Every structure is written in C-alpha cells, then in structure tokens.
Coordinates of C-alpha atoms and ligand atoms in Angstrom, one line a residue:
M1 CA -58.6 24.9 7.9
W2 CA -56.8 25.4 4.6
L3 CA -53.7 26.5 6.4
T4 CA -53.8 23.2 8.4
V5 CA -54.3 21.1 5.4
H6 CA -51.6 22.9 3.6
K7 CA -49.3 22.5 6.6
C8 CA -50.1 18.8 6.8
L9 CA -49.3 18.4 3.1
I10 CA -46.0 20.1 3.5
V11 CA -45.2 17.9 6.5
L12 CA -46.2 14.8 4.5
L13 CA -44.2 16.0 1.5
H14 CA -41.1 16.5 3.7
A15 CA -41.6 13.0 5.2
L16 CA -41.9 11.5 1.7
V17 CA -38.7 13.3 0.5
A18 CA -37.0 12.1 3.7
V19 CA -37.9 8.5 3.0
A20 CA -36.9 8.8 -0.7
I21 CA -33.5 10.3 0.4
K22 CA -33.1 7.6 3.0
E23 CA -33.5 4.8 0.6
R24 CA -31.1 6.2 -1.9
Q25 CA -27.9 4.3 -2.5
N26 CA -24.6 5.7 -1.1
V27 CA -21.6 5.8 -3.3
L28 CA -18.1 4.7 -2.3
F29 CA -15.7 5.7 -5.1
I30 CA -12.2 4.3 -4.7
I31 CA -9.4 5.4 -7.0
A32 CA -5.8 4.1 -6.9
D33 CA -2.8 6.0 -8.4
D34 CA -0.9 4.6 -11.4
L35 CA -2.5 1.2 -10.9
R36 CA -2.5 -0.9 -14.1
T37 CA -4.5 -4.1 -14.4
S38 CA -1.9 -6.0 -12.4
L39 CA -4.6 -7.6 -10.2
G40 CA -5.7 -11.2 -9.6
C41 CA -9.1 -10.4 -11.0
Y42 CA -7.6 -9.3 -14.3
G43 CA -5.6 -12.5 -14.6
D44 CA -2.2 -11.4 -13.3
A45 CA -0.7 -14.5 -11.8
T46 CA 2.1 -12.8 -9.9
V47 CA 0.3 -10.1 -7.9
K48 CA -1.6 -10.8 -4.7
S49 CA -4.7 -8.6 -4.5
P50 CA -7.2 -10.6 -2.5
N51 CA -9.4 -7.8 -1.3
I52 CA -9.9 -6.1 -4.7
D53 CA -10.4 -9.6 -6.2
Q54 CA -13.1 -10.3 -3.6
L55 CA -14.8 -7.0 -4.5
A56 CA -14.5 -8.0 -8.2
S57 CA -16.1 -11.3 -7.4
K58 CA -19.3 -9.4 -6.5
S59 CA -19.0 -6.7 -9.2
H60 CA -19.4 -5.9 -12.8
V61 CA -15.8 -6.0 -14.1
F62 CA -14.7 -4.1 -17.2
L63 CA -11.7 -6.0 -18.6
K64 CA -10.9 -3.4 -21.2
A65 CA -11.3 0.1 -19.7
F66 CA -9.0 2.9 -20.8
A67 CA -8.0 6.3 -19.4
Q68 CA -8.2 9.3 -21.8
Q69 CA -4.7 10.4 -21.0
A70 CA -2.0 8.5 -19.1
V71 CA -1.1 11.1 -16.6
C72 CA -2.8 12.0 -13.3
A73 CA -4.3 15.5 -13.5
P74 CA -5.6 15.2 -17.1
S75 CA -7.1 11.8 -16.5
R76 CA -8.7 12.7 -13.2
T77 CA -10.1 15.9 -14.5
S78 CA -11.4 14.2 -17.5
M79 CA -13.0 11.3 -15.6
L80 CA -14.5 13.6 -12.9
T81 CA -16.0 16.1 -15.4
S82 CA -16.8 13.5 -18.0
R83 CA -15.1 15.5 -20.6
R84 CA -12.1 14.7 -22.8
P85 CA -8.8 16.4 -22.3
D86 CA -9.5 18.5 -25.4
T87 CA -12.5 20.0 -23.6
T88 CA -10.9 20.3 -20.1
R89 CA -7.9 21.9 -22.0
L90 CA -5.7 20.1 -19.5
Y91 CA -2.8 18.0 -20.8
D92 CA -0.5 18.7 -17.8
F93 CA -0.9 20.1 -14.3
K94 CA -1.1 23.8 -14.9
S95 CA -4.6 25.0 -15.1
Y96 CA -8.0 24.9 -13.5
W97 CA -10.8 23.9 -15.9
R98 CA -13.3 26.3 -14.4
V99 CA -11.0 29.2 -15.4
H100 CA -9.3 27.9 -18.5
A101 CA -12.0 25.7 -20.2
G102 CA -15.5 25.9 -18.8
N103 CA -17.4 25.8 -15.5
Y104 CA -18.1 22.1 -15.7
T105 CA -20.1 20.3 -13.1
T106 CA -18.1 17.4 -11.6
L107 CA -19.3 13.9 -10.6
P108 CA -19.3 14.7 -6.8
Q109 CA -20.7 18.2 -7.4
Y110 CA -23.6 16.6 -9.3
F111 CA -24.3 14.3 -6.3
K112 CA -24.0 17.2 -3.9
S113 CA -26.6 19.1 -5.9
Q114 CA -28.9 16.1 -5.5
G115 CA -28.8 16.1 -1.7
Y116 CA -25.8 13.9 -1.1
T117 CA -23.1 14.6 1.5
T118 CA -19.9 14.5 -0.7
M119 CA -16.5 13.8 0.9
S120 CA -13.0 13.4 -0.4
V121 CA -10.1 11.6 1.2
G122 CA -6.6 11.5 -0.2
K123 CA -5.8 12.0 -3.9
V124 CA -9.1 12.3 -5.8
F125 CA -8.7 15.5 -7.8
H126 CA -5.1 16.2 -8.7
P127 CA -3.8 18.6 -6.0
G128 CA -2.4 22.1 -6.8
I129 CA -3.7 24.5 -9.4
A130 CA -5.4 21.7 -11.4
S131 CA -8.1 21.8 -8.7
N132 CA -7.5 25.4 -7.6
H133 CA -5.5 24.2 -4.5
T134 CA -8.7 23.1 -2.8
D135 CA -9.6 19.8 -4.6
D136 CA -12.4 21.9 -6.1
Y137 CA -13.9 22.6 -2.7
P138 CA -16.5 23.9 -2.1
Y139 CA -18.1 23.1 -5.5
S140 CA -17.5 19.4 -5.4
W141 CA -17.5 18.6 -1.7
S142 CA -19.7 19.2 1.3
I143 CA -16.8 19.3 3.8
P144 CA -13.1 20.2 3.2
P145 CA -11.2 17.4 1.6
Y146 CA -8.9 15.3 3.8
H147 CA -5.2 14.8 3.0
P148 CA -2.9 12.5 5.0
A149 CA -0.3 14.5 6.9
S150 CA 2.4 11.9 6.3
F151 CA 2.2 12.6 2.6
N152 CA 4.5 15.6 3.2
F153 CA 7.4 13.2 3.6
E154 CA 6.7 11.3 0.5
K155 CA 9.6 12.6 -1.6
K156 CA 11.9 13.3 1.4
K157 CA 15.0 11.4 2.4
V158 CA 13.1 8.8 4.5
C159 CA 14.3 5.6 2.9
K160 CA 17.1 3.7 4.6
G161 CA 19.7 2.6 2.1
E162 CA 22.1 -0.3 2.2
D163 CA 24.6 2.2 3.7
G164 CA 22.3 2.7 6.7
R165 CA 21.7 6.4 5.7
L166 CA 18.5 8.0 4.6
H167 CA 17.9 8.7 0.9
A168 CA 15.1 9.9 -1.4
N169 CA 14.9 6.6 -3.2
L170 CA 12.6 5.1 -5.7
L171 CA 12.6 1.8 -3.9
C172 CA 11.6 2.7 -0.4
A173 CA 10.3 -0.3 1.6
V174 CA 10.3 1.0 5.2
N175 CA 9.8 0.0 8.8
V176 CA 6.5 2.1 9.3
S177 CA 7.1 2.7 13.0
E178 CA 10.4 4.5 12.1
Q179 CA 8.6 6.8 9.6
P180 CA 7.7 10.4 10.6
G181 CA 4.4 10.1 12.4
G182 CA 4.7 6.3 12.6
T183 CA 2.4 5.9 9.6
L184 CA 2.1 6.1 5.8
P185 CA -0.4 8.2 3.7
D186 CA -2.6 5.4 2.5
M187 CA -3.0 4.0 6.0
E188 CA -4.0 7.4 7.2
S189 CA -6.5 7.7 4.3
A190 CA -8.0 4.3 5.1
D191 CA -8.4 5.4 8.8
E192 CA -10.1 8.6 7.7
A193 CA -12.4 6.8 5.2
V194 CA -13.5 4.4 8.0
R195 CA -14.2 7.3 10.3
L196 CA -16.3 9.0 7.6
L197 CA -18.2 5.8 6.8
K198 CA -19.1 5.5 10.5
R199 CA -20.4 9.1 10.4
G200 CA -22.3 8.3 7.1
A201 CA -23.9 5.3 8.8
A202 CA -25.0 7.3 11.8
D203 CA -26.3 10.2 9.7
G204 CA -29.4 9.4 7.6
S205 CA -28.6 11.3 4.5
P206 CA -27.0 9.6 1.5
F207 CA -23.3 10.1 1.0
F208 CA -20.8 10.1 -1.8
L209 CA -17.4 9.2 -0.4
A210 CA -14.4 9.4 -2.7
V211 CA -11.2 7.7 -1.4
G212 CA -8.0 8.2 -3.4
F213 CA -5.0 6.0 -2.5
H214 CA -1.5 7.3 -3.4
K215 CA 0.1 3.9 -4.3
P216 CA 1.3 2.2 -6.3
H217 CA 2.6 5.6 -7.6
I218 CA 6.3 6.2 -7.2
P219 CA 8.2 6.4 -4.9
F220 CA 7.5 2.9 -3.6
R221 CA 7.3 4.0 0.0
I222 CA 5.5 1.0 1.5
P223 CA 5.6 -1.1 4.6
R224 CA 8.6 -3.4 4.0
E225 CA 6.8 -6.6 5.0
Y226 CA 4.9 -6.6 1.7
L227 CA 8.2 -7.4 -0.1
R228 CA 8.0 -10.8 1.5
L229 CA 5.1 -11.7 -0.8
Y230 CA 7.4 -11.4 -3.8
P231 CA 10.7 -13.2 -3.3
L232 CA 13.2 -11.7 -5.8
E233 CA 14.1 -15.2 -7.1
Q234 CA 10.5 -15.5 -8.2
M235 CA 10.4 -12.2 -10.0
T236 CA 10.6 -12.1 -13.8
L237 CA 11.4 -9.3 -16.3
A238 CA 8.7 -7.8 -18.5
P239 CA 8.0 -10.1 -21.4
D240 CA 9.4 -7.5 -23.8
P241 CA 12.0 -5.7 -21.7
D242 CA 13.9 -4.0 -24.6
V243 CA 13.1 -0.9 -26.5
P244 CA 11.9 -2.2 -29.9
K245 CA 14.3 -1.4 -32.7
R246 CA 11.6 0.1 -34.9
L247 CA 9.8 2.0 -32.2
P248 CA 9.0 5.5 -33.5
A249 CA 10.9 7.9 -31.2
V250 CA 7.8 10.0 -30.6
A251 CA 6.0 7.0 -29.0
Y252 CA 8.7 6.8 -26.3
N253 CA 8.8 8.6 -23.0
P254 CA 12.2 8.6 -21.2
W255 CA 10.9 8.3 -17.6
T256 CA 12.5 11.4 -16.3
D257 CA 10.7 11.3 -13.0
I258 CA 12.2 8.0 -11.8
R259 CA 15.6 9.2 -12.9
K260 CA 15.5 11.9 -10.3
R261 CA 15.4 9.5 -7.4
D262 CA 18.7 8.9 -5.5
D263 CA 18.9 5.2 -6.1
I264 CA 18.3 5.6 -9.9
Q265 CA 20.9 8.4 -10.2
K266 CA 23.5 6.1 -8.6
L267 CA 22.9 3.7 -11.5
N268 CA 24.0 6.3 -14.1
V269 CA 21.4 5.1 -16.6
S270 CA 22.0 6.5 -20.1
F271 CA 19.5 9.0 -21.6
P272 CA 17.0 8.5 -23.1
Y273 CA 16.7 4.7 -23.6
G274 CA 18.6 3.3 -20.6
P275 CA 18.4 0.4 -19.9
I276 CA 18.1 -0.1 -16.2
P277 CA 20.3 -3.1 -15.1
K278 CA 18.3 -6.3 -15.1
D279 CA 18.8 -7.1 -11.4
F280 CA 17.4 -3.6 -10.5
Q281 CA 14.5 -4.2 -12.9
L282 CA 13.5 -7.2 -10.9
R283 CA 13.6 -5.2 -7.7
L284 CA 11.5 -2.5 -9.3
R285 CA 8.8 -4.9 -10.4
Q286 CA 8.9 -6.5 -6.9
H287 CA 8.3 -3.1 -5.3
Y288 CA 5.5 -2.2 -7.6
Y289 CA 3.7 -5.5 -6.9
A290 CA 4.3 -5.1 -3.2
A291 CA 2.8 -1.6 -3.4
V292 CA -0.3 -3.1 -5.1
S293 CA -0.7 -5.6 -2.2
Y294 CA -0.3 -2.8 0.3
V295 CA -3.1 -0.7 -1.4
D296 CA -5.2 -3.8 -1.6
A297 CA -5.0 -4.2 2.1
Q298 CA -6.1 -0.6 2.6
V299 CA -9.0 -1.2 0.2
G300 CA -9.9 -4.3 2.2
R301 CA -9.9 -2.3 5.5
V302 CA -12.3 0.3 4.0
L303 CA -14.6 -2.4 2.4
S304 CA -14.7 -4.5 5.6
A305 CA -15.7 -1.4 7.6
L306 CA -18.5 -0.7 5.0
D307 CA -19.7 -4.2 5.5
A308 CA -19.5 -4.2 9.3
L309 CA -21.5 -1.0 9.4
G310 CA -24.3 -2.6 7.3
L311 CA -23.6 -0.3 4.4
A312 CA -22.7 -3.0 1.8
R313 CA -26.5 -3.4 1.3
N314 CA -27.1 0.1 0.1
T315 CA -23.8 1.4 -1.2
I316 CA -22.5 1.3 -4.8
V317 CA -18.8 0.8 -4.9
V318 CA -16.7 1.9 -7.8
F319 CA -13.0 0.9 -8.0
T320 CA -10.6 2.3 -10.6
S321 CA -7.3 4.0 -11.3
D322 CA -6.3 7.1 -13.2
H323 CA -4.1 5.2 -15.7
G324 CA -1.6 2.4 -15.8
W325 CA 2.2 2.2 -15.7
S326 CA 4.9 0.4 -17.8
L327 CA 6.8 -2.0 -15.7
G328 CA 9.7 -2.4 -18.0
E329 CA 7.6 -3.3 -21.1
H330 CA 9.4 -2.1 -24.2
G331 CA 12.1 -0.5 -22.0
E332 CA 9.8 1.9 -20.3
W333 CA 9.2 2.7 -16.6
A334 CA 6.5 5.3 -16.7
K335 CA 2.9 6.3 -17.6
Y336 CA 3.2 9.2 -20.2
S337 CA 2.5 7.2 -23.3
N338 CA -0.3 5.5 -25.3
F339 CA 0.9 1.9 -24.8
D340 CA -1.9 -0.2 -23.4
V341 CA 0.0 -0.9 -20.2
A342 CA -0.1 2.9 -19.5
T343 CA -3.7 3.6 -20.6
Q344 CA -5.6 0.5 -19.4
V345 CA -7.1 0.6 -16.0
P346 CA -9.1 -1.6 -13.7
L347 CA -12.8 -0.6 -13.5
L348 CA -15.3 -2.4 -11.2
F349 CA -18.8 -1.5 -10.2
Y350 CA -20.3 -3.2 -7.2
V351 CA -24.1 -2.7 -7.2
P352 CA -25.9 -4.0 -4.1
E353 CA -28.3 -6.2 -6.1
V354 CA -25.4 -8.3 -7.3
G355 CA -23.9 -8.4 -3.8
E356 CA -27.2 -9.3 -2.1
T357 CA -27.5 -12.6 -3.7
Y358 CA -24.0 -13.4 -2.5
A359 CA -24.7 -11.9 0.9
R360 CA -27.6 -14.3 1.3
L361 CA -25.2 -17.2 0.9
K362 CA -22.4 -15.8 3.0
A363 CA -22.6 -14.0 6.3
S364 CA -20.7 -11.0 5.2
T365 CA -20.0 -9.4 1.9
F366 CA -16.5 -8.0 2.3
P367 CA -14.6 -9.7 5.1
F368 CA -11.0 -8.4 5.3
V369 CA -8.6 -10.9 3.6
D370 CA -5.2 -10.9 5.2
V371 CA -2.7 -11.5 2.4
F372 CA -0.1 -12.8 4.8
S373 CA -2.2 -15.5 6.3
R374 CA -3.8 -17.0 3.2
S375 CA -1.6 -18.5 0.5
E376 CA -4.1 -19.2 -2.2
F377 CA -6.9 -17.0 -3.5
I378 CA -9.5 -18.0 -6.0
F379 CA -12.2 -15.5 -6.7
E380 CA -14.5 -15.7 -9.6
T381 CA -15.4 -12.6 -11.3
A382 CA -19.1 -12.0 -10.9
E383 CA -19.4 -10.6 -14.4
A384 CA -16.6 -9.8 -16.7
I385 CA -17.4 -7.5 -19.6
E386 CA -15.1 -7.5 -22.6
N387 CA -16.3 -4.4 -24.4
V388 CA -13.8 -1.6 -24.7
V389 CA -14.9 1.3 -22.5
E390 CA -13.6 4.7 -21.3
L391 CA -13.2 6.5 -18.0
V392 CA -15.3 9.5 -19.2
S393 CA -18.2 7.0 -18.8
V394 CA -17.8 6.7 -15.1
F395 CA -19.8 9.8 -14.3
P396 CA -23.0 8.9 -16.2
T397 CA -22.8 5.3 -15.0
V398 CA -22.6 6.1 -11.3
A399 CA -25.4 8.7 -11.7
Q400 CA -27.6 6.1 -13.4
L401 CA -26.8 3.4 -10.8
A402 CA -27.7 5.8 -8.0
G403 CA -31.0 6.6 -9.7
L404 CA -30.1 10.1 -10.7
K405 CA -30.7 11.5 -14.2
I406 CA -27.9 10.9 -16.6
P407 CA -26.4 14.1 -17.9
A408 CA -27.2 14.8 -21.6
P409 CA -24.6 14.0 -24.2
C410 CA -22.2 16.9 -24.8
P411 CA -22.7 18.8 -28.1
D412 CA -19.6 18.9 -30.4
V413 CA -18.5 22.2 -28.7
S414 CA -19.4 22.2 -25.1
F415 CA -17.3 24.8 -23.3
Q416 CA -20.4 26.7 -22.4
V417 CA -22.4 23.7 -21.2
E418 CA -22.0 23.2 -17.4
L419 CA -23.5 19.7 -17.2
C420 CA -23.1 17.1 -20.0
T421 CA -21.2 13.9 -20.7
D422 CA -18.7 12.7 -23.3
G423 CA -19.3 9.2 -22.0
M424 CA -22.0 6.6 -21.9
D425 CA -24.0 4.7 -19.4
L426 CA -22.0 1.5 -18.8
A427 CA -24.8 -0.1 -16.9
L428 CA -26.2 -0.9 -20.3
E429 CA -23.3 -3.4 -20.6
F430 CA -24.1 -5.2 -17.4
K431 CA -26.5 -7.6 -19.0
P432 CA -25.1 -11.1 -18.7
K433 CA -23.6 -12.8 -21.8
K434 CA -23.9 -9.6 -23.8
K435 CA -22.3 -10.0 -27.2
I436 CA -19.0 -8.3 -27.7
N437 CA -19.4 -5.0 -29.5
R438 CA -16.5 -4.8 -32.0
E439 CA -17.4 -1.3 -32.8
A440 CA -16.7 -0.1 -29.3
L441 CA -14.0 2.5 -29.1
A442 CA -11.7 4.0 -26.5
F443 CA -9.8 7.1 -27.2
S444 CA -6.5 8.0 -25.5
Q445 CA -4.2 10.8 -26.3
Y446 CA -0.8 12.1 -25.3
P447 CA 1.0 15.3 -26.1
R448 CA 4.7 15.4 -26.9
P449 CA 7.0 18.4 -26.9
A450 CA 9.0 17.1 -29.9
D451 CA 9.4 14.1 -32.2
T452 CA 12.2 12.7 -30.0
P453 CA 12.5 12.1 -26.2
Q454 CA 13.3 15.3 -24.3
A455 CA 15.1 15.6 -21.0
G456 CA 12.8 18.5 -20.0
G457 CA 9.8 16.7 -21.5
V458 CA 7.4 18.2 -19.0
Q459 CA 6.5 21.3 -21.0
M460 CA 4.2 19.2 -23.2
R461 CA 3.1 21.4 -26.0
M462 CA 1.3 19.9 -28.9
K463 CA 2.3 17.0 -31.1
L464 CA -0.7 15.0 -30.1
Q465 CA -0.3 11.2 -30.2
L466 CA -3.7 9.6 -30.6
V467 CA -4.6 6.1 -30.2
Y468 CA -7.9 4.4 -30.9
L469 CA -8.6 0.9 -29.5
T470 CA -11.4 -1.3 -30.5
A471 CA -12.5 -4.6 -29.0
G472 CA -11.8 -6.4 -32.2
L473 CA -8.1 -5.3 -32.2
K474 CA -7.3 -6.9 -28.9
K475 CA -8.7 -10.4 -29.0
A476 CA -9.8 -12.9 -31.5
P477 CA -13.4 -14.0 -31.3
Ligands
NAG27 C1 -19.8 27.9 -11.8 O1 -20.7 27.0 -11.3 C2 -20.9 27.1 -9.9 C3 -21.8 25.9 -9.5 O2 -22.9 25.8 -10.3 C4 -21.5 28.5 -9.6 O3 -21.7 28.6 -8.2 C5 -20.6 29.5 -10.1 O4 -21.1 30.8 -9.9 C6 -20.2 29.3 -11.5 N1 -19.2 30.2 -11.9 C7 -19.2 30.9 -13.1 C8 -18.0 31.8 -13.3 O5 -20.1 30.8 -13.9
NAG28 C1 -9.8 29.7 -6.8 O1 -9.3 30.0 -5.5 C2 -9.1 31.4 -5.2 C3 -8.4 31.5 -3.9 O2 -9.0 30.8 -2.9 C4 -10.5 32.0 -5.2 O3 -10.3 33.4 -5.0 C5 -11.1 31.8 -6.6 O4 -12.4 32.3 -6.6 C6 -11.1 30.3 -6.9 N1 -11.6 30.1 -8.3 C7 -12.8 29.7 -8.6 C8 -13.1 29.6 -10.1 O5 -13.6 29.4 -7.8
NAG29 C1 10.9 -1.1 13.4 O1 11.4 0.0 14.1 C2 11.1 -0.1 15.5 C3 11.6 1.2 16.1 O2 12.9 1.6 15.8 C4 11.8 -1.3 16.2 O3 11.5 -1.4 17.5 C5 11.4 -2.5 15.5 O4 12.1 -3.7 15.9 C6 11.6 -2.4 13.9 N1 11.0 -3.6 13.3 C7 11.6 -4.4 12.5 C8 10.9 -5.5 11.9 O5 12.8 -4.2 12.2
NAG30 C1 28.0 7.4 -16.7 O1 27.7 6.8 -18.0 C2 28.3 7.5 -19.0 C3 27.8 6.7 -20.3 O2 26.4 6.5 -20.3 C4 29.7 7.5 -18.9 O3 30.3 8.3 -20.0 C5 30.2 8.1 -17.6 O4 31.6 8.0 -17.4 C6 29.4 7.4 -16.4 N1 29.7 8.0 -15.2 C7 30.0 7.4 -14.1 C8 30.2 8.2 -12.9 O5 30.0 6.2 -14.0

C-alpha cells in the first residue's frame, strides 16, 4: 500500500516536473561578429537591416550597450561568464579561463544544469585555446558545437580580383556558386540553426540555442548581390575620417589585420596612420554595410523558421554582437580601441509577452523580409531604453527572463567562485518610460603594448586604457 502511494507520488512528481519543464521558455541567442550599431533600429539611415529591425520592433532595445573589451575572445568570454576581463584574465586569445583564471560557470552551462538542451552553431565562444579547442564542450553544450565547413576558406585566395585572378582580399564580394562548396559560412550556420530549431520543436524539453554569425567581421566575403543595395555614388566617408591632430598615440590602433590582406597591401598604406585612399574608403564602407545586410538576411531566415515552427510564442530571443568596428572614424579601420564605435553594440531582448500582443494583430511574428524586394522599411522600436548597460549583464538577464535564479553578485575577488555575476538584471530596465539613470555606468578596457602604435601590436601586455561611460555624457536631457 505505502509502496503504491509512494510510487504514485513519484509518478505524479515526474509528471509535474515534465509539465514545468515543458512550459519553460526556450532561448535563441544570436550573436554577430564585429557588428556595431549600424542598424536601422539604431537610427542608421544608410544600412538596410529589415529583419533585425523587425525583431527590434517587438523587443526591448538597449540603445547604449557596451562591450567590456573591443576584441572577440575577451568580449565573448566576459559576456558568457558574466565576468570582466580582469577576472577572466583574458585580454587576447591565448588562454582558457578554466585553467588560467577560475572554473567559471558559463551562461549556456547554467541553462544546461537546469535541464535545458544547449546547442552552439558557428562562432559563439571564440575558437582555439580561448575555449580549449572545443568551444567549452562538454561543459557548456549538450551536443558538440557546429562549425560551418566553408569557414576553412575564409582567409584563402578565394576572391576574384579585377585581374580575374584569385586573391586573399579584404573586399571579397563573391559569386557564391563559385565558392568552395557553393556556400558561405553564415548561410551554412543559418541552415544548421533551422535544423536544430526543428529538432527543438519536435523534442519536448526546453532548449538554449546559440547562433554565432561570422559577418560583418573581415574579410568581407559575402554574396556579391548585396553590394547592389549600396551604390558607390551614394556612399559617404565617415563624418570624421582623419586622425585627430591631438589624438593621444596610445588611443590609436594601427589596424594591422586589414593591412595583411592582398588588396590593402597593394595600396601601400603608410604605417601607422595611413590614410587609406578616399575611393577605397567608400568601397570599404560599402562592403561593411553589404555584410550587415547579408547577416540580417540569415537572421531573418532563422527567425522566420522559429516563427513557422510555432516557437516565437515560447522562445526568448537575444540579439547582440561582441563589439563594434571603426568604419574610418578618426582614421581607424578596426576594433581594438575604446572609441564608442568600437565598444558599443546592439542589444535586443525579445520576450514572448511583448511579441504576443503583436502576434494577435498580425498573423505571424517574424515573417522573412526580403531586402531586395522591399525598398522602404519603417519599423518602430517596441521599447527603446537609453540607460547605459554592459554585456556582462546578458547572463543574469537571460536567466531571469527564463525564470531561472539570477546568480549572486560576484564578491570583489571571485576567482574561486564558480557561479556569480559582475552584471545586473536588465529586465529591471524594461519598464516603459523609465527615467534615464544618469549614474548608470559602462566599463570598457583595452590593453596596449606601448604608448605608441606598434606593428606587432598583438602581444598586448599591460598599459590598460580604461574608459567609463555614463548616460549623462552621451546625450543632453
Ligand atoms: C569545473 O566545473 C565543472 C562543472 O561544474 C566540473 O565538472 C569540473 O570538475 C570543475 N573542474 C575543476 C578543476 O574544479
Ligand atoms: C582541455 O582539453 C584537453 C584536451 O581535450 C583536456 O584533456 C582537458 O581536460 C581540457 N581542459 C579542461 C579544463 O577541461
Ligand atoms: C555564378 O557562377 C556560376 C558558375 O560559374 C555561373 O553559372 C553564374 O552565371 C554566375 N552568376 C553570375 C551572376 O555571374
Ligand atoms: C610605398 O610608400 C612609401 C612611403 O609611404 C614609399 O617610400 C615607397 O616607395 C612606396 N612603395 C611603392 C612600391 O609604391
């Protein structure tokens, strides 16, 4: 008798847990690479980003979000562990935090520990030793991370130049069917993400799917039709295209990575300040914008699949980037600095409650928007938030939105603490018409090997440049 009751209770308990798990929200975490806030929803009048703008129109949009360091591996490691670079001890690409800093629990690892199936597509963690050559699998992910095979050709001589020969160019707008494999990395990643969403829809358990797109990171290897959206005669230079006379030398980075590309080498640009010829600057900006539209289309494909599978009703969507990029502002073509064009990122949270209201009015939430067949896009931002915020806050925010416990704030010294956060819950900022908090602070840092720009500037030893930003600094009331 007791045994039966006991058994029944256990069965009931299992059923309850199953229901609870079933009703939990999924998470779709999308991260672009080197994407600054050149998006329609951030007020950029040149770029065409209809799918991300459509997502923004149903999301909480942070207008002033900042990365903690404007380079991929430190920023990603910081965001995904919710610790600052000084606690991950990673300012470059050369160490794994679990070995060199502390055994920190990551955002996907936390979801995995709470019963989620966690999956990674493309560039989420920085590859290589920074994530132990496995994207932190198996700690962070339920299944081995996926990488698009065509990425192996990214830096190869695959760009047809004006001479008809193949080069390893910076500007690399291609005929996709002529590329090895007949595809490009972000197209492959979008395909894989759609496949995993289908699997997630079929399988009852909640999922955390991270999708990392490689563009608009250099080289601009993109389908060449996207250039048509940006006729050269309509392109303009950066508003401040020259290196300021009084710029402290330590603030400047000499963009050594783009100098290595074949087409830039041919220009014989002088070191360290350049400049790059004006006509080439226009083409460079054209290619960056085209790369953004290309990524936007891949985001659109993933979101429309989410929608078609009925998952937009119970999936939180986060969209962000690891940091920005200077598109010729103050003579720079790089991340690697503390200028706001390099540290500021897009940051959107779609939470189904917000979307549902819209979904009741419209048949679908995220229909694919074809940038080539629509000339005008007007999307209102559902909710724009002006407060200055930081990427270390993504972890506690996503946890809170999904109904998980927010990790405790980190103590001053937290190397021994596996789970804690240096960020805050940004959902507290979601309240409509919240007053701007002029005390809000973002903290970005960048190491320099010396006081002056160095050709081999990769071995970034100390000389920390620190920048604080507050809401009050950026905009008059
Ligand atoms: C680090 O954390 C993981 C996951 O909690 C655990 O499996 C592993 O044993 C830990 N490693 C060390 C060295 O503490
Ligand atoms: C890193 O990867 C190596 C090789 O696969 C493995 O032996 C090692 O345990 C991993 N490090 C950690 C901290 O898990
Ligand atoms: C792209 O390449 C394929 C294969 O070489 C060719 O058939 C096609 O015409 C090319 N497309 C364009 C727009 O040039
Ligand atoms: C490249 O530029 C430098 C000056 O910046 C000049 O001295 C040199 O002759 C140039 N080389 C070529 C091949 O144009």
